[in-house]
Coordinates of N, CA and C in Angstrom, one line a residue:
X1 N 28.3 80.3 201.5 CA 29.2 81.2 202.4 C 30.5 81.5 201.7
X2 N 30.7 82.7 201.6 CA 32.2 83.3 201.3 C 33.3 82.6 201.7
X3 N 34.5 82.6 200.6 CA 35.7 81.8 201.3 C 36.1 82.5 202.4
X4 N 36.0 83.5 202.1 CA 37.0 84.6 203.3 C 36.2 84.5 204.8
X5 N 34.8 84.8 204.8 CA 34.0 84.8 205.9 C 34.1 83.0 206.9
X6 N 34.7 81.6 205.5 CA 34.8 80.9 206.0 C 36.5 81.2 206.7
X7 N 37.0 81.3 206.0 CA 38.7 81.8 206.5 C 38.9 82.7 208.4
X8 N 38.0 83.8 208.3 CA 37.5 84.7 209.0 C 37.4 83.7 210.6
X9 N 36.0 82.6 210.3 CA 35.6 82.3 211.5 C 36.4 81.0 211.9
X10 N 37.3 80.5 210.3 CA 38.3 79.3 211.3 C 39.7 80.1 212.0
X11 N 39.6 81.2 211.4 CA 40.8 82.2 212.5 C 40.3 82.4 213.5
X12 N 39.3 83.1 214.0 CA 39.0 82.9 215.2 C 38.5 82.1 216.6
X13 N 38.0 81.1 215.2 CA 38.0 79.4 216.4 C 39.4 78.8 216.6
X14 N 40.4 78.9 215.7 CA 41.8 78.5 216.2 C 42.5 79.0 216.9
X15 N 42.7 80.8 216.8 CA 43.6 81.2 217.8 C 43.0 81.2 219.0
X16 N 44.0 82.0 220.3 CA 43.6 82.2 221.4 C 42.9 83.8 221.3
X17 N 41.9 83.5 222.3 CA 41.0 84.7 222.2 C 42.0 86.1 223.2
X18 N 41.9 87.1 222.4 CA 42.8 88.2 222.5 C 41.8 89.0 223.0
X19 N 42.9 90.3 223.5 CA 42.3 91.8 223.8 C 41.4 92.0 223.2
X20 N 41.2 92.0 222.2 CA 40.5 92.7 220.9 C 39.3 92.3 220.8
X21 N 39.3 91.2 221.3 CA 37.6 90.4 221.2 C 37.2 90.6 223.2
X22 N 38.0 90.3 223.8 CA 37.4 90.7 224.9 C 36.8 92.2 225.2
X23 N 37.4 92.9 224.6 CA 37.0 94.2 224.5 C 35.5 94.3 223.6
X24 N 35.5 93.6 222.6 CA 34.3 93.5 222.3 C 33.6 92.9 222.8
X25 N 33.6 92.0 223.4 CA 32.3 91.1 224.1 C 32.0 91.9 225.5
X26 N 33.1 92.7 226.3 CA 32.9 93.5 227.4 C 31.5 94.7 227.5
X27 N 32.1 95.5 226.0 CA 31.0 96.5 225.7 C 29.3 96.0 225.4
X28 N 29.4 94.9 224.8 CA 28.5 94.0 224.5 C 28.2 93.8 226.0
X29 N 28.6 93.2 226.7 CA 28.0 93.1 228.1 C 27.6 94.4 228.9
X30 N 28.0 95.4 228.6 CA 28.2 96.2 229.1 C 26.5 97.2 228.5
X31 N 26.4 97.4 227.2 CA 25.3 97.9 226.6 C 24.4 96.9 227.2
X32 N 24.2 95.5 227.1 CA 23.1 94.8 227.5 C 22.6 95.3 229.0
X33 N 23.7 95.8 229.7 CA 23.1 96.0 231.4 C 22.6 97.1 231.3
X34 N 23.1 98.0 230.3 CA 22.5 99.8 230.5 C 20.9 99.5 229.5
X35 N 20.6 98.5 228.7 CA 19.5 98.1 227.9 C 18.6 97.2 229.0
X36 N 19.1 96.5 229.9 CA 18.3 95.8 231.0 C 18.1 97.0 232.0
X37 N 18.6 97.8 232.3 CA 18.4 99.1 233.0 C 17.4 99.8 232.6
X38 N 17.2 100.4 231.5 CA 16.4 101.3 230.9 C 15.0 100.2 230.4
X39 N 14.7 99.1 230.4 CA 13.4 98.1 230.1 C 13.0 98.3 230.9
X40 N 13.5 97.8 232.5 CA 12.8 97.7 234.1 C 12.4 99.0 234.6
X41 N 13.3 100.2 234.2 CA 13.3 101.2 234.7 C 11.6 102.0 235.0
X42 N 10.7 100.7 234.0 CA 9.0 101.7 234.2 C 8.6 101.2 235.1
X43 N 8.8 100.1 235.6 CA 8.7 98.8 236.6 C 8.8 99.5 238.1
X44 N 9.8 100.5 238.4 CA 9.9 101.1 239.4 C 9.6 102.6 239.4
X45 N 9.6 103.2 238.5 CA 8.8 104.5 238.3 C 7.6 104.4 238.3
X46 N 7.1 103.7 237.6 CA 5.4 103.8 236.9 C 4.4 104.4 238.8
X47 N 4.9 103.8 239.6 CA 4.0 104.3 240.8 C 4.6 105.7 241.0
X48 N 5.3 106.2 241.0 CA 5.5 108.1 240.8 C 5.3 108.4 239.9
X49 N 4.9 107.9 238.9 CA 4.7 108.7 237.2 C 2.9 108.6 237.7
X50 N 2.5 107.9 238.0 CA 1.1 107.7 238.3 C 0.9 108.9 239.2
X51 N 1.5 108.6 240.7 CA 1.2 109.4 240.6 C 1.2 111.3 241.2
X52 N 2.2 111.1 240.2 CA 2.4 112.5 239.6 C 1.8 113.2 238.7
X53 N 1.4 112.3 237.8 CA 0.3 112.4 236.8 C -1.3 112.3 237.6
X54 N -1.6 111.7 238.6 CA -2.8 111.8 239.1 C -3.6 110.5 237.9
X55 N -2.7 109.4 237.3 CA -3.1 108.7 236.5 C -3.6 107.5 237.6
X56 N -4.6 106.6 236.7 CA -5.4 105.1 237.1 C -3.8 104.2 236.7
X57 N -4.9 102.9 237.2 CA -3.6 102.0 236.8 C -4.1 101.8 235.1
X58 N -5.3 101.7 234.6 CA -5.5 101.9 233.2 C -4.9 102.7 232.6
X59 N -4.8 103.9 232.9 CA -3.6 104.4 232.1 C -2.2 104.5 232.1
X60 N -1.8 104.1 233.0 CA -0.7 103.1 232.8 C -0.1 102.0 232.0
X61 N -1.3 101.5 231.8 CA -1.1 100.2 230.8 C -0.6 100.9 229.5
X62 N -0.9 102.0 228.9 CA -0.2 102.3 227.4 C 1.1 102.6 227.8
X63 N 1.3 102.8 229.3 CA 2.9 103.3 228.8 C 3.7 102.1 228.7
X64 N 2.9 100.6 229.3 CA 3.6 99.4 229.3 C 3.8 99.2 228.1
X65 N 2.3 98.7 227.5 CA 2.1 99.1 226.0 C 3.5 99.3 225.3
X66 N 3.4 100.4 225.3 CA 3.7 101.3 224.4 C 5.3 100.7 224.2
X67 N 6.0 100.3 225.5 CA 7.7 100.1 225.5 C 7.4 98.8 224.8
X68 N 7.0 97.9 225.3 CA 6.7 96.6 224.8 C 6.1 96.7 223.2
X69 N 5.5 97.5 222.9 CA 5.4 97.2 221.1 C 6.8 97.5 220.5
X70 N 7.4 99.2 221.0 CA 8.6 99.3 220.7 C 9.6 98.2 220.8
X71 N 9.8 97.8 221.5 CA 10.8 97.1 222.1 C 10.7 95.8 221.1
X72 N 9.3 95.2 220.6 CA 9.1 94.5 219.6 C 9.5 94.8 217.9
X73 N 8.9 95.6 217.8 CA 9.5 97.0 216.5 C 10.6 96.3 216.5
X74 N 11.5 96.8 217.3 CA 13.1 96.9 217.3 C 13.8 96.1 217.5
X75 N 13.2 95.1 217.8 CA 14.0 93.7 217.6 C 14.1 93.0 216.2
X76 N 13.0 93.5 215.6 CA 12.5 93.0 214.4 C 12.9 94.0 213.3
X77 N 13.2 94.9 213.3 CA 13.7 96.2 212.9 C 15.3 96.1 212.8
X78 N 15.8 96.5 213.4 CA 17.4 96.7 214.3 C 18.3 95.3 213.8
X79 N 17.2 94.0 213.9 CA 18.4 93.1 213.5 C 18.2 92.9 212.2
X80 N 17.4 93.2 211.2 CA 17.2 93.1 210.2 C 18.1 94.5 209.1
X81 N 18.4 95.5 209.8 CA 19.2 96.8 209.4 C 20.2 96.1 209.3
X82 N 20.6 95.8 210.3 CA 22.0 95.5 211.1 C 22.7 94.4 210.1
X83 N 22.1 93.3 209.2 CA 22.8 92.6 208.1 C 22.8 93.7 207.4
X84 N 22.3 94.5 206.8 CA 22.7 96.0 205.7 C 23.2 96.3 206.1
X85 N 23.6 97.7 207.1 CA 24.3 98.7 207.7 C 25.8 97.9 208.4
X86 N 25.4 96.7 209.1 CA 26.3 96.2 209.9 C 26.3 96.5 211.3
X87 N 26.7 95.5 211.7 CA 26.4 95.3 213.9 C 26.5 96.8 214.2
X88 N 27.9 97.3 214.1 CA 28.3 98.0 214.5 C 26.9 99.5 214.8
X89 N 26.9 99.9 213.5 CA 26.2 101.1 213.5 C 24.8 100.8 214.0
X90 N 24.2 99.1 214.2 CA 22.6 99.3 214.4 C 23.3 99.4 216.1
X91 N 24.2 98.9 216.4 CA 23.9 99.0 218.0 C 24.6 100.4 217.9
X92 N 24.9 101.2 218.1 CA 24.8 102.5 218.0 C 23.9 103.3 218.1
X93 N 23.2 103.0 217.1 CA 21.6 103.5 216.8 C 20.8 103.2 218.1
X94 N 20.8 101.5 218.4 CA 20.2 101.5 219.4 C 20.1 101.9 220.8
X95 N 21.3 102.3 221.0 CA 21.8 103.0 222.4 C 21.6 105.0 222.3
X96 N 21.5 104.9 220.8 CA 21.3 106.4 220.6 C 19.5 106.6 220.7
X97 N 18.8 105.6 220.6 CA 17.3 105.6 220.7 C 17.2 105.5 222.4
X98 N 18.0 104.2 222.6 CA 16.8 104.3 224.3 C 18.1 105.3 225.4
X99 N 19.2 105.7 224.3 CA 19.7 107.1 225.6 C 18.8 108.8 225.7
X100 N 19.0 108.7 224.3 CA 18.1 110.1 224.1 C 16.9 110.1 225.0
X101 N 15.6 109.1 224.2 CA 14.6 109.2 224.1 C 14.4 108.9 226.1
X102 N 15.1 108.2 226.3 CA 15.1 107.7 228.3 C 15.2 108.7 228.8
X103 N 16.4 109.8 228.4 CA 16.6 111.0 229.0 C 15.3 111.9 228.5
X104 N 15.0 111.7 228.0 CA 14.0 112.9 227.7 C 12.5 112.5 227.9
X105 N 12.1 111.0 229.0 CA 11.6 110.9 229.7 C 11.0 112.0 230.9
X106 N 12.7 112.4 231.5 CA 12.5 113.3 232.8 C 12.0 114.4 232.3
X107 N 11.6 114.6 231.5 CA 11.1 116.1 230.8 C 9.8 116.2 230.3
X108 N 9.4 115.1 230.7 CA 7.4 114.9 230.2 C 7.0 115.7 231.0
X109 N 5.7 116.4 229.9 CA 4.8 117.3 231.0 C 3.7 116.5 231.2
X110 N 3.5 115.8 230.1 CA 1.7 115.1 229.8 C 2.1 113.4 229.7
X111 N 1.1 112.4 230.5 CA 1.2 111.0 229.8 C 1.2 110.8 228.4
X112 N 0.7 111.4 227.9 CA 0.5 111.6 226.6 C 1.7 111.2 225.7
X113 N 3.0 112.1 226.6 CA 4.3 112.5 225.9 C 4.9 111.0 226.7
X114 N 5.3 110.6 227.7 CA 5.7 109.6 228.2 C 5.1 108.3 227.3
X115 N 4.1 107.4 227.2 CA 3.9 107.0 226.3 C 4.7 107.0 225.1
X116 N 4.5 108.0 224.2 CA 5.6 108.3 223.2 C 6.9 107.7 222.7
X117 N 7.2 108.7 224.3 CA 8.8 108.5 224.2 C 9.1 107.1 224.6
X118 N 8.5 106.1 225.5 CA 8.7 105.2 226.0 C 8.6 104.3 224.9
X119 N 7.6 104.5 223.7 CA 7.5 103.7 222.6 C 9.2 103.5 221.7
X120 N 9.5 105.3 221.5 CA 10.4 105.1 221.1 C 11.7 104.5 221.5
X121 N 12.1 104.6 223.1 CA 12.9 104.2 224.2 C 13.1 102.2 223.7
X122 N 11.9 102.0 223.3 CA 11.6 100.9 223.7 C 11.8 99.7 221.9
X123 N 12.0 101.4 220.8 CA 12.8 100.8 219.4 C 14.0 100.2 220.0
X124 N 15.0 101.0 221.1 CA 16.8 100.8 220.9 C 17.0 100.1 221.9
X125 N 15.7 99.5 223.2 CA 15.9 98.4 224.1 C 15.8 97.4 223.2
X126 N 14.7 96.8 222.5 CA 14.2 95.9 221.4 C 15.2 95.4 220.7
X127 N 15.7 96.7 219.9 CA 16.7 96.5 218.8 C 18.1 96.0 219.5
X128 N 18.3 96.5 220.2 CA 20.0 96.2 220.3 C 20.1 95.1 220.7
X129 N 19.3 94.1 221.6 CA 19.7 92.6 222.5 C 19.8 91.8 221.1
X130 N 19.4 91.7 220.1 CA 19.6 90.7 219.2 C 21.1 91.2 218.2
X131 N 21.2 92.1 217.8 CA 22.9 92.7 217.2 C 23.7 92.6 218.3
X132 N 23.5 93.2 219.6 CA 24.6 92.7 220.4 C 25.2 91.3 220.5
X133 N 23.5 89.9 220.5 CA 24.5 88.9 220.6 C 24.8 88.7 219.4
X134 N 24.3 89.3 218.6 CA 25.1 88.4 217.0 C 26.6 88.8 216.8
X135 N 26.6 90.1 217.1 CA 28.4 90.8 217.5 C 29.3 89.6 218.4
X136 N 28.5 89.7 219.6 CA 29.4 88.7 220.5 C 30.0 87.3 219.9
X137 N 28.4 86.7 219.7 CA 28.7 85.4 218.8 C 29.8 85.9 217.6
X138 N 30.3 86.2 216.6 CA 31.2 86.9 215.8 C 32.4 86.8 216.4
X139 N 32.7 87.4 217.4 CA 33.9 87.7 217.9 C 34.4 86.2 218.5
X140 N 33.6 85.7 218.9 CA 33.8 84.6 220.0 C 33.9 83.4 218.9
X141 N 35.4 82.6 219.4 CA 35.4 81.3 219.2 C 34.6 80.0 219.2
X142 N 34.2 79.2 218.9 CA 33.1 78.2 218.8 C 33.1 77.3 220.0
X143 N 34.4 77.0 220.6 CA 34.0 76.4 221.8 C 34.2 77.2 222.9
X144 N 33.8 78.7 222.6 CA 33.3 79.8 224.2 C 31.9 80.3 223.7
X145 N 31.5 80.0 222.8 CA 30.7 81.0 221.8 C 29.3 81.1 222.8
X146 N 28.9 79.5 223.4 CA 28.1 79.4 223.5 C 27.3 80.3 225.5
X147 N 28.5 80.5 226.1 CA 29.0 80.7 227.4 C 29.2 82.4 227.1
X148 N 30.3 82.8 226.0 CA 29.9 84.4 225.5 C 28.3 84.8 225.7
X149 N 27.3 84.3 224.8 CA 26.3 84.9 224.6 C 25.6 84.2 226.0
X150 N 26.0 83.6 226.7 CA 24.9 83.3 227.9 C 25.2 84.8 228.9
X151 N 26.8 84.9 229.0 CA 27.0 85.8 229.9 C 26.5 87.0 229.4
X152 N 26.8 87.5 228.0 CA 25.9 88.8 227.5 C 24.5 89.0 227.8
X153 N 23.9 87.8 227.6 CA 22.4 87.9 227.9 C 21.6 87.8 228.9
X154 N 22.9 87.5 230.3 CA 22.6 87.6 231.6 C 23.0 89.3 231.6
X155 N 23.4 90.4 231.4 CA 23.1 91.6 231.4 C 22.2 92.3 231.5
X156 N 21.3 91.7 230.6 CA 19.8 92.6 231.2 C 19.0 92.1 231.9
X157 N 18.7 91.0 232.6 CA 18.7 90.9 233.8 C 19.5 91.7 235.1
X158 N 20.5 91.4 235.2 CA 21.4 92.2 236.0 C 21.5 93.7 235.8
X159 N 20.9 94.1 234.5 CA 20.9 95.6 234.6 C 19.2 95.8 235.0
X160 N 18.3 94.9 235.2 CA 17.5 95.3 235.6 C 17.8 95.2 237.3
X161 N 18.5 94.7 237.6 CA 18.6 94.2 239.4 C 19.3 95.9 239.7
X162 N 20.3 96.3 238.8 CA 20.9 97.4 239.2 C 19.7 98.5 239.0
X163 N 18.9 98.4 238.5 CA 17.6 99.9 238.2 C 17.2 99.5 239.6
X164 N 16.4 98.1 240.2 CA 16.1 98.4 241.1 C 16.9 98.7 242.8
X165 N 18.2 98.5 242.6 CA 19.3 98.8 243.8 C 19.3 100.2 243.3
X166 N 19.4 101.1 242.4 CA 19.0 102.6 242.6 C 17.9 103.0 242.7
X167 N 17.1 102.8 242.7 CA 15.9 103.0 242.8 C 15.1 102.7 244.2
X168 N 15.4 101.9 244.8 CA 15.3 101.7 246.4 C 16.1 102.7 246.8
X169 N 17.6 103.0 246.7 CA 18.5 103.5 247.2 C 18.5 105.3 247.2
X170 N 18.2 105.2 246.3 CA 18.2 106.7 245.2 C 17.1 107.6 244.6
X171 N 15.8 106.7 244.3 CA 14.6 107.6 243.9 C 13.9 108.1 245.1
X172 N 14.2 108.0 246.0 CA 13.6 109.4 247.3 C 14.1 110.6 247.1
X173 N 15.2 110.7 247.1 CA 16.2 111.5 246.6 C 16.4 112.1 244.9
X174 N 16.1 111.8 244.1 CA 16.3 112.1 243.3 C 15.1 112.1 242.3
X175 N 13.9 111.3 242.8 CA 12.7 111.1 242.0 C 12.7 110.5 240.8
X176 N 11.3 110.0 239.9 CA 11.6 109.7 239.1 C 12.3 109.9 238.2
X177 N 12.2 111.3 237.7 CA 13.1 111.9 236.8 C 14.2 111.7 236.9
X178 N 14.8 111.4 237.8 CA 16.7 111.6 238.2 C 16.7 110.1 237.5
X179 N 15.8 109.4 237.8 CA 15.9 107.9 237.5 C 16.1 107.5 236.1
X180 N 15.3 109.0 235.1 CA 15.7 108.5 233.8 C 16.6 109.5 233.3
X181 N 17.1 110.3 234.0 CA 18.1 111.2 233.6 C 19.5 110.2 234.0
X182 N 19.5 109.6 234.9 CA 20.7 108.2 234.4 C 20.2 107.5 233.7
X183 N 19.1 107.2 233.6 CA 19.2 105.7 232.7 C 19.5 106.6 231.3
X184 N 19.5 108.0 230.7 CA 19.6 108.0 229.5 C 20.8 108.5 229.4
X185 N 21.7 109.2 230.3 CA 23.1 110.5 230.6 C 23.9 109.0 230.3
X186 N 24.5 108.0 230.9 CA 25.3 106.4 231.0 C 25.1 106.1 229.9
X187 N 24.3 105.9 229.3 CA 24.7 105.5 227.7 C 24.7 106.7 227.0
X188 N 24.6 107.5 227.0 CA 25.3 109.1 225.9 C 26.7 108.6 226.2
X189 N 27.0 108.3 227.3 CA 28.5 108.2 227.4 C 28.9 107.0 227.0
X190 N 28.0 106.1 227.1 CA 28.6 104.6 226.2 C 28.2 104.8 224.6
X191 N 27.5 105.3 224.5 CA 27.8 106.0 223.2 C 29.1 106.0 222.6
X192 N 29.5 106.9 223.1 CA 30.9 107.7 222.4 C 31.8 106.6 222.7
X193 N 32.0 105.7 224.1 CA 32.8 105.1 223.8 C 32.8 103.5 223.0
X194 N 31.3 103.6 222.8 CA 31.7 102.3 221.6 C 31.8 103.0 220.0
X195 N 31.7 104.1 220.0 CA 31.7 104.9 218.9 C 33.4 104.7 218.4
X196 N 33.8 105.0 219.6 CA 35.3 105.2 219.1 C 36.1 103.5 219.6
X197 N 35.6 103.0 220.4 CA 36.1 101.4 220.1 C 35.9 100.3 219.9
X198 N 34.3 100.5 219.0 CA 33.7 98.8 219.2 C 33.7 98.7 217.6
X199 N 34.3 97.6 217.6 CA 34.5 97.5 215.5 C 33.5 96.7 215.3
X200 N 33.3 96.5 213.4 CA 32.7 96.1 213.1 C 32.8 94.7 212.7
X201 N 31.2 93.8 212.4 CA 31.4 92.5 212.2 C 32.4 92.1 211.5
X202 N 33.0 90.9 211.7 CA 33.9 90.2 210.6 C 33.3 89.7 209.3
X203 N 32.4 89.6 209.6 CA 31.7 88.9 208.4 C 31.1 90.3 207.3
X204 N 30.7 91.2 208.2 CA 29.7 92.3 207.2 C 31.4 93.1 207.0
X205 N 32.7 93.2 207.5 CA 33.7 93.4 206.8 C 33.8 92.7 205.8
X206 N 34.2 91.5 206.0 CA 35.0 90.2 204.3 C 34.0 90.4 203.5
X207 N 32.1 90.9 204.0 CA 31.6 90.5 202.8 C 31.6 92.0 202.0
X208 N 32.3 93.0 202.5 CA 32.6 94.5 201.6 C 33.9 94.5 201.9
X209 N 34.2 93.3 201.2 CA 36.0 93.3 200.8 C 36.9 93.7 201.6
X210 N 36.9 94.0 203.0 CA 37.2 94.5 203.9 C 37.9 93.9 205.5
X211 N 38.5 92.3 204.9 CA 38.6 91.7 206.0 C 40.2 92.6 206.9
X212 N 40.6 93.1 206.2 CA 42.0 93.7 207.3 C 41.9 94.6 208.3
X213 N 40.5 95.1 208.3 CA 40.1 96.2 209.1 C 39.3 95.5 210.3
X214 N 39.2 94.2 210.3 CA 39.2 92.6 211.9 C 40.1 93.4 213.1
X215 N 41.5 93.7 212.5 CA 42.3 94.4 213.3 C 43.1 92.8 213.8

């Protein structure tokens, strides 16, 4: 291990945890609930996609399929980018996979296309829960570190409890499609705002020479 990357993580186990890391562990919590939102979200659709489609429960199974292999992909995918590219941009990517591709769910004409998209939906659910906690873990001190990543990874659970409180509440009214035109419209908009506030690892900084930019 690098001197600096070891320098890096005894600065942050010694001081007190600041703005700056809360803010990053927030977003982190924050993407995990809109990524536990958009996994569960077939969970409460799939009986109006059925049948609206006039589909069996057999054909249903690929659309499970389908998120579930994605969602595999991208875990395996996403965190393995994410040491090259860095936290930052794979979780990016991944919120740019299951926002788009979620949104453009409400827009299937054919199971055919749902399938698909849900495959892809199911790269930037997959991908992102493992870079998010490695971000968190990063930011976080060694004697919170462990309580950080518990509370991050209680988010997608909780963001699946929130799909189904709209979804009871909301999908009469708004139908399936409305269902994924939030799950994918909320993160376009978390998008932009981790785009413009969530920095990058400390470690994939110091290891391209770059530890001042920690902030």
């Amino acid at each position: 291990m690098a001197q600096t990357d070891i320098n890096i993580r005894q600065v942050l186990d010694e001081r007190p945890v600041g703005g700056f890391q809360w803010r990053v562990i927030g977003l982190c919590l924050f993407v995990a609930l809109l990524d536990g939102f958009d996994t569960q979200i077939i969970a409460f659709t799939g009986p109006a996609i059925a049948k609206g489609f006039g589909m069996s429960p057999a054909d249903m199974t690929w659309i499970f399929i389908a998120g579930t292999l994605g969602m595999a992909i991208g875990a395996m995918g996403l965190g393995t980018i994410g040491d090259r590219i860095g936290r930052r941009q794979a979780i990016l990517a991944a919120i740019a996979l299951f926002s788009v591709f979620s949104f453009a769910i409400a827009f299937a004409q054919t199971p055919m296309q749902i399938v698909v998209l849900r495959f892809l939906t199911g790269l930037g659910m997959g991908g992102a829960t493992p870079v998010l906690l490695a971000l968190a873990a990063e930011y976080s001190p060694a004697r919170l570190r462990g309580a950080v990543l518990t509370v991050v990874l209680l988010g997608l659970p909780a963001g699946a409890l929130l799909g189904g409180v709209l979804a009871a509440g909301w999908m009469a009214v708004i139908g399936w499609q409305g269902m994924y035109l939030v799950g994918g419209a909320i993160p376009m908009v978390i998008f932009l705002v981790c785009l413009l506030l969530l920095p990058e690892s400390p470690q994939f900084l110091a290891a391209r020479g770059r530890p001042d930019d920690l902030g």
